[in-house]
PDB file of N, CA, C, O and CB in Angstrom:
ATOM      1  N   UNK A   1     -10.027 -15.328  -1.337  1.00  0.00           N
ATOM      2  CA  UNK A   1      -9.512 -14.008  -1.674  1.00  0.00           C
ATOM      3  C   UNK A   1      -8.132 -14.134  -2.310  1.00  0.00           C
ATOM      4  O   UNK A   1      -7.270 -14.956  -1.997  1.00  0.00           O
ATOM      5  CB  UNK A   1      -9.452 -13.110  -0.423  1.00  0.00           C
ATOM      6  N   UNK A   2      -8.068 -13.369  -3.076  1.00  0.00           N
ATOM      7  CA  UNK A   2      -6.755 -13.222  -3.904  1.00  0.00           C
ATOM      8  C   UNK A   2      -5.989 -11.514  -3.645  1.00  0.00           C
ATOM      9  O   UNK A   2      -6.382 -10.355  -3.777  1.00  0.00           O
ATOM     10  CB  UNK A   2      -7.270 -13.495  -5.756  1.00  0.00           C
ATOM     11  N   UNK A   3      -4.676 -12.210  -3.204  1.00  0.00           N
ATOM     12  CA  UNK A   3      -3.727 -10.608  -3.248  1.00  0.00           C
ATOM     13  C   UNK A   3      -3.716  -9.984  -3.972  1.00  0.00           C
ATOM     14  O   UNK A   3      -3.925 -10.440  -5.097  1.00  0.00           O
ATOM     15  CB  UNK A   3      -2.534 -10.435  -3.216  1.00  0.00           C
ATOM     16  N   UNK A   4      -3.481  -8.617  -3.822  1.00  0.00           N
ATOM     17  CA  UNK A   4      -3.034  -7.433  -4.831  1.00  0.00           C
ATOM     18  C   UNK A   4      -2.203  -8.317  -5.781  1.00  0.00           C
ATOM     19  O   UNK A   4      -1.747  -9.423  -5.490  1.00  0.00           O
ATOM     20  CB  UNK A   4      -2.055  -6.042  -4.087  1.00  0.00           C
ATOM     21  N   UNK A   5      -2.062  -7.638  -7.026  1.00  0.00           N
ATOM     22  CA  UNK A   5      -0.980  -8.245  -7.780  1.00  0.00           C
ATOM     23  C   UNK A   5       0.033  -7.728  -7.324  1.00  0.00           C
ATOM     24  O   UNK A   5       0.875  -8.600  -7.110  1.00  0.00           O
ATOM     25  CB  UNK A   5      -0.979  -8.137  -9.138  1.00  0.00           C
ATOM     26  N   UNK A   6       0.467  -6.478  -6.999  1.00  0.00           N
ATOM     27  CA  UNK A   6       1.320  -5.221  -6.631  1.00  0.00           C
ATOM     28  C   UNK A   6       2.052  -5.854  -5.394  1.00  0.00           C
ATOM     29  O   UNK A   6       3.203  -5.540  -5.093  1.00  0.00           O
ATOM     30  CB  UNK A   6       0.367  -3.707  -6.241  1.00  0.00           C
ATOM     31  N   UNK A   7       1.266  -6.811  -4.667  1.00  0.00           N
ATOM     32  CA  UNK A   7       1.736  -7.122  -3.173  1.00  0.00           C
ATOM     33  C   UNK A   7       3.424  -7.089  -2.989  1.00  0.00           C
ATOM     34  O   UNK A   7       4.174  -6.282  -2.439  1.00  0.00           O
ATOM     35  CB  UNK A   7       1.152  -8.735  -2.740  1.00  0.00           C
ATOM     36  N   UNK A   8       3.667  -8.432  -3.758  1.00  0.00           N
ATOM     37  CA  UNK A   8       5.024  -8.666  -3.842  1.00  0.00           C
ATOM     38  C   UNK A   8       6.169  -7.991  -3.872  1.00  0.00           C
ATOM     39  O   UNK A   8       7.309  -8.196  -3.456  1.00  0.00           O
ATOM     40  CB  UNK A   8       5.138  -9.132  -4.564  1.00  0.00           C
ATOM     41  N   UNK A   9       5.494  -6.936  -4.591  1.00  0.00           N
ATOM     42  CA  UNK A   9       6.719  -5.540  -5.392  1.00  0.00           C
ATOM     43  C   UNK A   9       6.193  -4.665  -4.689  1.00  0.00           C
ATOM     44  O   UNK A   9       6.586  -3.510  -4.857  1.00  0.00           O
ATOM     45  CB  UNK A   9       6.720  -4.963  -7.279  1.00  0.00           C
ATOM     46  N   UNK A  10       5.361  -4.879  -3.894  1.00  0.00           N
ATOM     47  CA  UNK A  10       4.993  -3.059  -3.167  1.00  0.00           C
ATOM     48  C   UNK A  10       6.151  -2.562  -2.501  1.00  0.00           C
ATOM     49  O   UNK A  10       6.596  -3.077  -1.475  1.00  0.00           O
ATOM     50  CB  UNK A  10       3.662  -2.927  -1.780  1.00  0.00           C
ATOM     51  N   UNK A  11       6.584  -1.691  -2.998  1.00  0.00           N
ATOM     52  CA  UNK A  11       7.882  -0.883  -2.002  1.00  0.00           C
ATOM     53  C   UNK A  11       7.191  -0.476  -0.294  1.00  0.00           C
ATOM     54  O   UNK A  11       7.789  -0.221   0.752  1.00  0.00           O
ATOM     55  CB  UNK A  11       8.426   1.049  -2.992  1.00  0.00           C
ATOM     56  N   UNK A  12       5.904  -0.548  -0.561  1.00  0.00           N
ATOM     57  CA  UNK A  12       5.698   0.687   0.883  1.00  0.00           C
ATOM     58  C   UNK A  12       5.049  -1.006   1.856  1.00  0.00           C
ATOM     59  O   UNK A  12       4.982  -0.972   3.085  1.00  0.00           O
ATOM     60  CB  UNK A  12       3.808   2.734   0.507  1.00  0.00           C
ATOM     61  N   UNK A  13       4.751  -1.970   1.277  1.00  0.00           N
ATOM     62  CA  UNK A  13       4.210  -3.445   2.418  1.00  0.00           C
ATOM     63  C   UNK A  13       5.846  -3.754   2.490  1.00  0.00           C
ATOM     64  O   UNK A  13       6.292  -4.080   3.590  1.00  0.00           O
ATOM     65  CB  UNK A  13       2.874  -5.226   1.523  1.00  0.00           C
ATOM     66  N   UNK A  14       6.614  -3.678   1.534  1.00  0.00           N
ATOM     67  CA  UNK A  14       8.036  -4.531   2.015  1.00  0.00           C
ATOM     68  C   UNK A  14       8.552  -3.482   3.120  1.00  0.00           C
ATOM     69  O   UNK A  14       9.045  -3.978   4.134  1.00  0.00           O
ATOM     70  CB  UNK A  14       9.408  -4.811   0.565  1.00  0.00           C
ATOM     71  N   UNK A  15       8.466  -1.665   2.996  1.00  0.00           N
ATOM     72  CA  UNK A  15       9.070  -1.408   3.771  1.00  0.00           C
ATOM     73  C   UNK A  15       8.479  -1.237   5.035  1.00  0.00           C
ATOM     74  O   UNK A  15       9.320  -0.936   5.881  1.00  0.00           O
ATOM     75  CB  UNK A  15       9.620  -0.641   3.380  1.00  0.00           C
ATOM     76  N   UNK A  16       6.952  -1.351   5.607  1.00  0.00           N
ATOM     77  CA  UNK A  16       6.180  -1.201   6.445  1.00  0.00           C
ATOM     78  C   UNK A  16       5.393  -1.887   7.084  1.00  0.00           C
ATOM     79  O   UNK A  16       4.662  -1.601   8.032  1.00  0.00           O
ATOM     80  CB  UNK A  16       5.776  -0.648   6.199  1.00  0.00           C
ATOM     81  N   UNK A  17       5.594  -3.020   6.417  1.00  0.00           N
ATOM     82  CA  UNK A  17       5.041  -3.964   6.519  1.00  0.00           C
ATOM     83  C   UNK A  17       5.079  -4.600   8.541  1.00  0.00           C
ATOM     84  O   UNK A  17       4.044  -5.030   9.050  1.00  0.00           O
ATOM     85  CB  UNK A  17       5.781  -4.810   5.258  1.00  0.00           C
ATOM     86  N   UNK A  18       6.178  -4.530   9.208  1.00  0.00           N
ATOM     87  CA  UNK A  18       5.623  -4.647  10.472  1.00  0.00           C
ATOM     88  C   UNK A  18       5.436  -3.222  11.274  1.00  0.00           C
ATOM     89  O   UNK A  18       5.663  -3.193  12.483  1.00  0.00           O
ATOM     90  CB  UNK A  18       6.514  -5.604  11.230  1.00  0.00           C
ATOM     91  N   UNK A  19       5.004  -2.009  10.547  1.00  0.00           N
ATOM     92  CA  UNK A  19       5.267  -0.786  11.335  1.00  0.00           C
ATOM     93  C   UNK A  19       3.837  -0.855  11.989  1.00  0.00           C
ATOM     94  O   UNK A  19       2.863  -1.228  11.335  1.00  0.00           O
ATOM     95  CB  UNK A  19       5.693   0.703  10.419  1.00  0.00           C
ATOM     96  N   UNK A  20       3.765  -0.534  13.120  1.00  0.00           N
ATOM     97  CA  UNK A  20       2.922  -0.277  14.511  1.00  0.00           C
ATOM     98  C   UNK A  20       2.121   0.622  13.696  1.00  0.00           C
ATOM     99  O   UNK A  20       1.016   0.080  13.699  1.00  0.00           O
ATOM    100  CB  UNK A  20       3.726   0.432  16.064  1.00  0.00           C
ATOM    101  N   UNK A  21       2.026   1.829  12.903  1.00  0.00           N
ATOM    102  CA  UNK A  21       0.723   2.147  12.489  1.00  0.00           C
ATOM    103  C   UNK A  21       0.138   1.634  11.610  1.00  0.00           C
ATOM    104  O   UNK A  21      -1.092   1.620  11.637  1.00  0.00           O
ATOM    105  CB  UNK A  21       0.585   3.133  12.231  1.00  0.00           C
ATOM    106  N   UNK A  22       1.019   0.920  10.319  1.00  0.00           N
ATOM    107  CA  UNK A  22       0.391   0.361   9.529  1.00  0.00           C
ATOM    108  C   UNK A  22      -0.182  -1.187   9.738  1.00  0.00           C
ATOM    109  O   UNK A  22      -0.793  -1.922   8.962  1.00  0.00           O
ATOM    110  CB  UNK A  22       1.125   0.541   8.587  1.00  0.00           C
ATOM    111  N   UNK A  23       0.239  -1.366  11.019  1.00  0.00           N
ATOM    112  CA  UNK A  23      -0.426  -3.033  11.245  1.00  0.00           C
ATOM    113  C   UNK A  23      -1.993  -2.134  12.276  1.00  0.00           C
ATOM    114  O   UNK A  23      -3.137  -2.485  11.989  1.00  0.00           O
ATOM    115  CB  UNK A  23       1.163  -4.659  12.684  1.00  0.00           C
ATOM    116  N   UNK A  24      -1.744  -0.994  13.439  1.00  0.00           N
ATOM    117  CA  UNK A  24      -2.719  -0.019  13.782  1.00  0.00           C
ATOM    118  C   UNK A  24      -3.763  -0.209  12.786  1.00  0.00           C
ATOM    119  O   UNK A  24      -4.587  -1.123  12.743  1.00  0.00           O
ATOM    120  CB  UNK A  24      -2.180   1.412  13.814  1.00  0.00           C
ATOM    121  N   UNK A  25      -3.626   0.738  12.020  1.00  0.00           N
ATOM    122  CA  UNK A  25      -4.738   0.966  10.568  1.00  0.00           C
ATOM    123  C   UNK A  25      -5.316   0.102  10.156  1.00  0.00           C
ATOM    124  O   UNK A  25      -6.519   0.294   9.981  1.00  0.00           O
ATOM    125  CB  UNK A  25      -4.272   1.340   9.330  1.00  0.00           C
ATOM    126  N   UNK A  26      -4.676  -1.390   9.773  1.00  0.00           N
ATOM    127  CA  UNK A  26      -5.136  -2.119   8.878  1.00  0.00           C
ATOM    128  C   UNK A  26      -5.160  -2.196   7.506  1.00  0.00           C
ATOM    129  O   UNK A  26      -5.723  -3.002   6.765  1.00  0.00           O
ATOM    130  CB  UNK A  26      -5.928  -2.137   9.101  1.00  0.00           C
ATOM    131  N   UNK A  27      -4.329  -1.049   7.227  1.00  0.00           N
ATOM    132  CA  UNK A  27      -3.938  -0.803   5.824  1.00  0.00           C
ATOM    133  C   UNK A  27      -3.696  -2.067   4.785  1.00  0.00           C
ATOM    134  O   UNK A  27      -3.858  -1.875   3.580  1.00  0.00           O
ATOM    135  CB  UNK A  27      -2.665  -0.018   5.911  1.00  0.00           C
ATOM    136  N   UNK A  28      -3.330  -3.273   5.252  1.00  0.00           N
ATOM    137  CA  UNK A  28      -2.500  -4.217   4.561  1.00  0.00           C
ATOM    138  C   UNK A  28      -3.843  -4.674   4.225  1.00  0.00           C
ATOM    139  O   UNK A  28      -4.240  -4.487   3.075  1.00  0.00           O
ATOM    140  CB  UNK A  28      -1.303  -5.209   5.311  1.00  0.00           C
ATOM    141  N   UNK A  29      -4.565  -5.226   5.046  1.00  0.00           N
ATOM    142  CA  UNK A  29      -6.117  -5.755   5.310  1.00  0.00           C
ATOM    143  C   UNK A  29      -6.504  -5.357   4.419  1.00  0.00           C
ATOM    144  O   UNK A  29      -6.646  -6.077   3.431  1.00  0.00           O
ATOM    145  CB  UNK A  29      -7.002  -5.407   6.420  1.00  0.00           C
ATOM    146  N   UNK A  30      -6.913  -3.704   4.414  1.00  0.00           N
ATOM    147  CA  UNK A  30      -7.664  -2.840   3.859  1.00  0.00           C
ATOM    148  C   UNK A  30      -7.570  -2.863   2.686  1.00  0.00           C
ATOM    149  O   UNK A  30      -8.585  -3.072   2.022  1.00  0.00           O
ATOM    150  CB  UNK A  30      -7.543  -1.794   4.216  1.00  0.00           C
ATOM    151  N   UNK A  31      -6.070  -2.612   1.929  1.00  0.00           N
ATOM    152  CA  UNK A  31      -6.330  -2.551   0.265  1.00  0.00           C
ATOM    153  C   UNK A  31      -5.313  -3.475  -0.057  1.00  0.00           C
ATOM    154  O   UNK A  31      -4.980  -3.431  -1.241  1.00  0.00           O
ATOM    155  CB  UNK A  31      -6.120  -0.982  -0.611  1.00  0.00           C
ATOM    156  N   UNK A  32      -4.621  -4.438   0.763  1.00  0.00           N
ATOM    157  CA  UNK A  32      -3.358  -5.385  -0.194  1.00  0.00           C
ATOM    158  C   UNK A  32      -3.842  -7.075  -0.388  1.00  0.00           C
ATOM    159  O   UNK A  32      -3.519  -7.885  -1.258  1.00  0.00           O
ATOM    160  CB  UNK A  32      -1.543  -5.421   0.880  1.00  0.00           C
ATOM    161  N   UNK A  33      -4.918  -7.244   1.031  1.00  0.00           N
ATOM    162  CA  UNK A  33      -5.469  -8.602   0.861  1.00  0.00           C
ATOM    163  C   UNK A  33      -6.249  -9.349   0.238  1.00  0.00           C
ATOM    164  O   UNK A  33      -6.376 -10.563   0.396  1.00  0.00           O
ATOM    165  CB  UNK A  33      -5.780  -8.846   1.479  1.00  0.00           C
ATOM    166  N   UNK A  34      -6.968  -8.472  -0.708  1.00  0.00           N
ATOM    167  CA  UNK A  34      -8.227  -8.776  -1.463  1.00  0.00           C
ATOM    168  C   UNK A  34      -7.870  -7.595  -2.724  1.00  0.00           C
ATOM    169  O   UNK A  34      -7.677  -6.381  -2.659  1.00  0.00           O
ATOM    170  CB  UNK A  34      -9.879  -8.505  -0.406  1.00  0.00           C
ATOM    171  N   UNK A  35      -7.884  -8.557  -3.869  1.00  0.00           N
ATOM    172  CA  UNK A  35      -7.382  -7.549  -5.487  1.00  0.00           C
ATOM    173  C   UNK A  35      -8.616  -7.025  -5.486  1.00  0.00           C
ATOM    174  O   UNK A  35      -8.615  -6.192  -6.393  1.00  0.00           O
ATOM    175  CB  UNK A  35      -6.925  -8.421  -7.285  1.00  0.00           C
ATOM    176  N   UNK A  36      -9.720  -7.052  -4.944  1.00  0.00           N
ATOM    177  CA  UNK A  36     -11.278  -6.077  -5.452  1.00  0.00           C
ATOM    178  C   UNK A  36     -11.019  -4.859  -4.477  1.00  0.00           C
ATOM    179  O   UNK A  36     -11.470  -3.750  -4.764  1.00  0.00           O
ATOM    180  CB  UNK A  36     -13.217  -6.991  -5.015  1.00  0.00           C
ATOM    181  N   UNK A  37     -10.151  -5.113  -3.102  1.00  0.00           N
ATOM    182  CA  UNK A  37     -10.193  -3.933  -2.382  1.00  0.00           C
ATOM    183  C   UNK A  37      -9.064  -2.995  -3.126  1.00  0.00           C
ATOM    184  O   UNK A  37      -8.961  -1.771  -3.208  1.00  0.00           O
ATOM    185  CB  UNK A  37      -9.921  -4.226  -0.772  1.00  0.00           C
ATOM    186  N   UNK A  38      -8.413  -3.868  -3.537  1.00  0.00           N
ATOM    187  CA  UNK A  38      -7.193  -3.374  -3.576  1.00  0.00           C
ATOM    188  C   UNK A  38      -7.220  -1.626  -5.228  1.00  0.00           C
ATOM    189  O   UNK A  38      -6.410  -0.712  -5.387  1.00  0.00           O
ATOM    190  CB  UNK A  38      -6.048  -5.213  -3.955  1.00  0.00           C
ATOM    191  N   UNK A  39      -8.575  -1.984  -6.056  1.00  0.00           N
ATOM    192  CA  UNK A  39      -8.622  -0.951  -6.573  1.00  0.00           C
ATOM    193  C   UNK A  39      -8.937   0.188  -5.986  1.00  0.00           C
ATOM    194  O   UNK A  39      -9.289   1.168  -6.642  1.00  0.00           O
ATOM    195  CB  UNK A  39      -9.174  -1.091  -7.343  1.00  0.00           C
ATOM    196  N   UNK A  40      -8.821   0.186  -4.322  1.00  0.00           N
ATOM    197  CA  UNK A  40      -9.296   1.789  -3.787  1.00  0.00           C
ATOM    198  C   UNK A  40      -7.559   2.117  -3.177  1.00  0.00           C
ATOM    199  O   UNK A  40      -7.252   3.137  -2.560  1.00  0.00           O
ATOM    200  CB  UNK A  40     -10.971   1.811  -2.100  1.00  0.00           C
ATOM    201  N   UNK A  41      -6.713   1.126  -3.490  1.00  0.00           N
ATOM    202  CA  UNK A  41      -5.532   1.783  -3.311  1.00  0.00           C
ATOM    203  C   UNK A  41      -4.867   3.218  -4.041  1.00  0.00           C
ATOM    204  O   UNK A  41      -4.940   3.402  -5.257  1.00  0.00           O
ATOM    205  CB  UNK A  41      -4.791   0.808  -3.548  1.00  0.00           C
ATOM    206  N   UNK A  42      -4.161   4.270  -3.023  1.00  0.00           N
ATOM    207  CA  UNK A  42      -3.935   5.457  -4.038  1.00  0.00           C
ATOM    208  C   UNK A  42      -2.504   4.910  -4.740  1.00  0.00           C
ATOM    209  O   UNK A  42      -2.614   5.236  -5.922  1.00  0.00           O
ATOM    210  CB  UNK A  42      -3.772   7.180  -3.173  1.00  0.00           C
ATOM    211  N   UNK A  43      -1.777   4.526  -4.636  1.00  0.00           N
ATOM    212  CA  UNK A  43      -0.490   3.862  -5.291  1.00  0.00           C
ATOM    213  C   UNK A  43      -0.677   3.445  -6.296  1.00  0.00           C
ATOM    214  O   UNK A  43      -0.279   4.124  -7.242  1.00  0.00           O
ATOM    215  CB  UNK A  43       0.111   2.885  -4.735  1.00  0.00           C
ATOM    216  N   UNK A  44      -1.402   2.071  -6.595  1.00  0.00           N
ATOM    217  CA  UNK A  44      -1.936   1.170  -7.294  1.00  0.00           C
ATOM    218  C   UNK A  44      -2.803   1.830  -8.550  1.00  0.00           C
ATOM    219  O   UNK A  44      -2.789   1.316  -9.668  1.00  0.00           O
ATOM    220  CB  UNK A  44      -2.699   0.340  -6.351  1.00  0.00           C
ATOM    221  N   UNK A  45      -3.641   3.163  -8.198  1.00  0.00           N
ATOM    222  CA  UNK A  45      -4.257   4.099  -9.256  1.00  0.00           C
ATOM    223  C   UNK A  45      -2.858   5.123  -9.559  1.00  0.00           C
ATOM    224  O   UNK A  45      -2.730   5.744 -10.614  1.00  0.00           O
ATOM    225  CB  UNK A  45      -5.829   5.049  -8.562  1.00  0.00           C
ATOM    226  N   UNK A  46      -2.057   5.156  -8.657  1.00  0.00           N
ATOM    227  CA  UNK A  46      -0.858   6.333  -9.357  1.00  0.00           C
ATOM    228  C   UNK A  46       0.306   5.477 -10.066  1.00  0.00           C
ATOM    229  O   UNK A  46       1.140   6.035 -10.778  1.00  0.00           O
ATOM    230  CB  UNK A  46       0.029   7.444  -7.975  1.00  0.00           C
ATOM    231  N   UNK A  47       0.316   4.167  -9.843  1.00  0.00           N
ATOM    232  CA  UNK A  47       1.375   3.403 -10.450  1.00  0.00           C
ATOM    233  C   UNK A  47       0.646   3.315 -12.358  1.00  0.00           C
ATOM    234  O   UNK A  47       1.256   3.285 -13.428  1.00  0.00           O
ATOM    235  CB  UNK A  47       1.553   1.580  -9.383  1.00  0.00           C
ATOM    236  N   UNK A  48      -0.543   3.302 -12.117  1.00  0.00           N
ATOM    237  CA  UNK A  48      -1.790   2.849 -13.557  1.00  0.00           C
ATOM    238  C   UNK A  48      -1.733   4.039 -14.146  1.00  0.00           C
ATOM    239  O   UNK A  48      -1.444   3.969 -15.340  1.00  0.00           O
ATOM    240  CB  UNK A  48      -3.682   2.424 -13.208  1.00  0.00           C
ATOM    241  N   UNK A  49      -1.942   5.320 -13.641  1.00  0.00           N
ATOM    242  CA  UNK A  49      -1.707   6.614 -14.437  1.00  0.00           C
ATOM    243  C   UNK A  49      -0.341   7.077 -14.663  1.00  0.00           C
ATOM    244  O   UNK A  49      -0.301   8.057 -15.408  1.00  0.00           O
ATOM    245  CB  UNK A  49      -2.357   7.701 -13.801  1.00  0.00           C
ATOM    246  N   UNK A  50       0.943   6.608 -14.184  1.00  0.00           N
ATOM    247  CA  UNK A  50       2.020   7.693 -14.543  1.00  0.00           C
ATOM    248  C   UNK A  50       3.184   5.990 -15.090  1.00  0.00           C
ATOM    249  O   UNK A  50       4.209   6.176 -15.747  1.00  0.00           O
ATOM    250  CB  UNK A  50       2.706   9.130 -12.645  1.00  0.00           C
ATOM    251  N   UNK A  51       2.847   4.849 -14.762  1.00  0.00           N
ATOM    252  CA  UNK A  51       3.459   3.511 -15.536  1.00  0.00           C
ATOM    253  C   UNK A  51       4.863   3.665 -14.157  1.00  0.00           C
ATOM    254  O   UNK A  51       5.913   3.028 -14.245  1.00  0.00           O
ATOM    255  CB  UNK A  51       4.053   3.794 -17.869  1.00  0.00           C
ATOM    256  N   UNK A  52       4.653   4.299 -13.384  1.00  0.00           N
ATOM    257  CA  UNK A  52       5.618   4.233 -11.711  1.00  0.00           C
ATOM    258  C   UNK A  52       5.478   3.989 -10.760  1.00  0.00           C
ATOM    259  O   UNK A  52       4.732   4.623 -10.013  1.00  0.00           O
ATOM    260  CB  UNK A  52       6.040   4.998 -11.133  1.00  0.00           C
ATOM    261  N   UNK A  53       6.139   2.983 -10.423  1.00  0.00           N
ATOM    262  CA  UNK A  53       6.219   2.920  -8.489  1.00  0.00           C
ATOM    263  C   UNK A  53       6.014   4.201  -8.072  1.00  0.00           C
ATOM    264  O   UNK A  53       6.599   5.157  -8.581  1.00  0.00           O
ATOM    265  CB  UNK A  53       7.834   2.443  -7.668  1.00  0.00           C
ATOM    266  N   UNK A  54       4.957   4.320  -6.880  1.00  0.00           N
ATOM    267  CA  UNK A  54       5.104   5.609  -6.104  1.00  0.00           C
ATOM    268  C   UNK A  54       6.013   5.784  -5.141  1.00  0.00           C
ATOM    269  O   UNK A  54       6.537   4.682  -4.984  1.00  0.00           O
ATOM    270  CB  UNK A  54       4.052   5.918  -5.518  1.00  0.00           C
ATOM    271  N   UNK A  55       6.579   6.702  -4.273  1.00  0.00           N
ATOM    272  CA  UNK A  55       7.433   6.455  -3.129  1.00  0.00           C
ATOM    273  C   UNK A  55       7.036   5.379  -2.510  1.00  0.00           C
ATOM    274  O   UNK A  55       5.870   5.122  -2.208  1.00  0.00           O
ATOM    275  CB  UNK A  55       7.504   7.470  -2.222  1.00  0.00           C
ATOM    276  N   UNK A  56       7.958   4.740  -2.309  1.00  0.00           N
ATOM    277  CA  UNK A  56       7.837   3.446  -0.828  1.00  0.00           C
ATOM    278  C   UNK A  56       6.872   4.613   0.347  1.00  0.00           C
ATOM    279  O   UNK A  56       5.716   4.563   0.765  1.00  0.00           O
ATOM    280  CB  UNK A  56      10.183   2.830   0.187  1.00  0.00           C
ATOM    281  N   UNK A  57       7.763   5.384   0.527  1.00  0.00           N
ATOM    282  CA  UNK A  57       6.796   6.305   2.342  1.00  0.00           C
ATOM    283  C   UNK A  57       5.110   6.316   1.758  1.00  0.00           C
ATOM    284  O   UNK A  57       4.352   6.760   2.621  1.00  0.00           O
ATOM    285  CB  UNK A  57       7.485   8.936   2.790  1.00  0.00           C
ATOM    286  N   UNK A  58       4.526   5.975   0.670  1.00  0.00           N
ATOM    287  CA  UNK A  58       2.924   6.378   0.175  1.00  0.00           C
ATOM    288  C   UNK A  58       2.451   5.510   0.575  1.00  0.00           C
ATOM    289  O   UNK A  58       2.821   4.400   0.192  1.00  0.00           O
ATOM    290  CB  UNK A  58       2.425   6.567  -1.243  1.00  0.00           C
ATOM    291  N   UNK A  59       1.408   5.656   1.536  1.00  0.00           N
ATOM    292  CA  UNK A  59       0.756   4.581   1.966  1.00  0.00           C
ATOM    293  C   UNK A  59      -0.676   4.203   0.714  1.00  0.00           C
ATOM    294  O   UNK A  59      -1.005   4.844  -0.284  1.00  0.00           O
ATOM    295  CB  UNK A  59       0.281   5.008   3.641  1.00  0.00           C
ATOM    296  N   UNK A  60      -1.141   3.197   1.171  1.00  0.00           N
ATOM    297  CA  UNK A  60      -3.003   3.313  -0.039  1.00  0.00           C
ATOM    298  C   UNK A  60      -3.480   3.849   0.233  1.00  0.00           C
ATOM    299  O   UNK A  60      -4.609   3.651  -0.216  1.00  0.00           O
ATOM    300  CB  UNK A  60      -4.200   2.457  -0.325  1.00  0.00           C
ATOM    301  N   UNK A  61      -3.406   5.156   1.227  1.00  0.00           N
ATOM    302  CA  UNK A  61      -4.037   6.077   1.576  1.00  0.00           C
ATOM    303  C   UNK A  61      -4.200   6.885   0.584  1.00  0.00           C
ATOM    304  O   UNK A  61      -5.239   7.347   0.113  1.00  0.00           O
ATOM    305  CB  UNK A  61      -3.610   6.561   2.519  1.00  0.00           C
ATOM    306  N   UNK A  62      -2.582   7.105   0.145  1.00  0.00           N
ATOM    307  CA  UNK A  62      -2.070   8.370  -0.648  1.00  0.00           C
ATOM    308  C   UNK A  62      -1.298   9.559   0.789  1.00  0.00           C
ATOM    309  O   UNK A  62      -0.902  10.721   0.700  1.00  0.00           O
ATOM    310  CB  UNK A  62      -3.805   9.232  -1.660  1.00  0.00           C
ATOM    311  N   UNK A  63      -1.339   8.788   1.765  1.00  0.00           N
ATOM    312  CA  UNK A  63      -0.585  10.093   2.707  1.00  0.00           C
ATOM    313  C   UNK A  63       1.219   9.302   2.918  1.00  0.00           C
ATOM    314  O   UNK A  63       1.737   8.217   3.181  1.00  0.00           O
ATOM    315  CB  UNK A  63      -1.725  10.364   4.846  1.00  0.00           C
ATOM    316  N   UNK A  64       1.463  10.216   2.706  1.00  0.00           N
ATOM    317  CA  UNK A  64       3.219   9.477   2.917  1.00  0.00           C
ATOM    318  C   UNK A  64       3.661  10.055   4.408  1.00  0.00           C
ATOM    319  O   UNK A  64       3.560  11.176   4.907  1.00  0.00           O
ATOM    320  CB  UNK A  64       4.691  10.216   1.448  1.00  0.00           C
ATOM    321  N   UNK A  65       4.251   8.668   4.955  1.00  0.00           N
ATOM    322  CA  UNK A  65       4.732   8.460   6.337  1.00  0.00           C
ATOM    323  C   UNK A  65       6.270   8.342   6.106  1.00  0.00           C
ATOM    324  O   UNK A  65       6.999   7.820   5.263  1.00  0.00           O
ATOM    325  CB  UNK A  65       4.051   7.103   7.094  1.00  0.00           C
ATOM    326  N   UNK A  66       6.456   9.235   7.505  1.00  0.00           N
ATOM    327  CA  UNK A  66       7.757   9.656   7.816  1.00  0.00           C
ATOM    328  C   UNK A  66       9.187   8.313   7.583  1.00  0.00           C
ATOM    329  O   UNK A  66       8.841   7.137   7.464  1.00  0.00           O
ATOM    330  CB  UNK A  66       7.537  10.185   9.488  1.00  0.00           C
ATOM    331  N   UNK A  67      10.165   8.554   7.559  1.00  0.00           N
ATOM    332  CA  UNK A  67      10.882   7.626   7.267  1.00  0.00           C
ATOM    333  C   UNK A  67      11.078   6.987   8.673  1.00  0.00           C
ATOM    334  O   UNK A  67      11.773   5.980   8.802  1.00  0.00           O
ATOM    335  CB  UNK A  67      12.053   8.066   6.502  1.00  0.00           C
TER     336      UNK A  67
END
């Protein structure tokens, strides 16, 4: 398996990266560990449509968590 490309530069894995819900969820698992999962990320499709980082708080959900 190969990482997101995004991994490195993700504002929301650098800033959440050990937070208790997002290790909970599996979020990292879910769309940052594997680049085939990683096209169901909502960031990753909003970074591709608008050429921007989304907020760091946006998870690949697309729901943004509290600071």
């Amino acid at each position: 398996m190969k990482d997101c490309e995004n991994l490195a530069n993700c504002g929301f894995f650098n800033k959440f990266q050990s937070n208790n819900e997002v290790i909970k969820n599996g979020w990292i698992n879910l769309y940052c560990a594997d680049i085939d999962k990683s096209a169901k990320c909502e960031r990753k499709k909003l970074k591709q449509a608008t050429g921007k980082a989304p907020d760091d708080r946006m998870a690949p959900t697309g729901r943004i968590l509290p600071q």
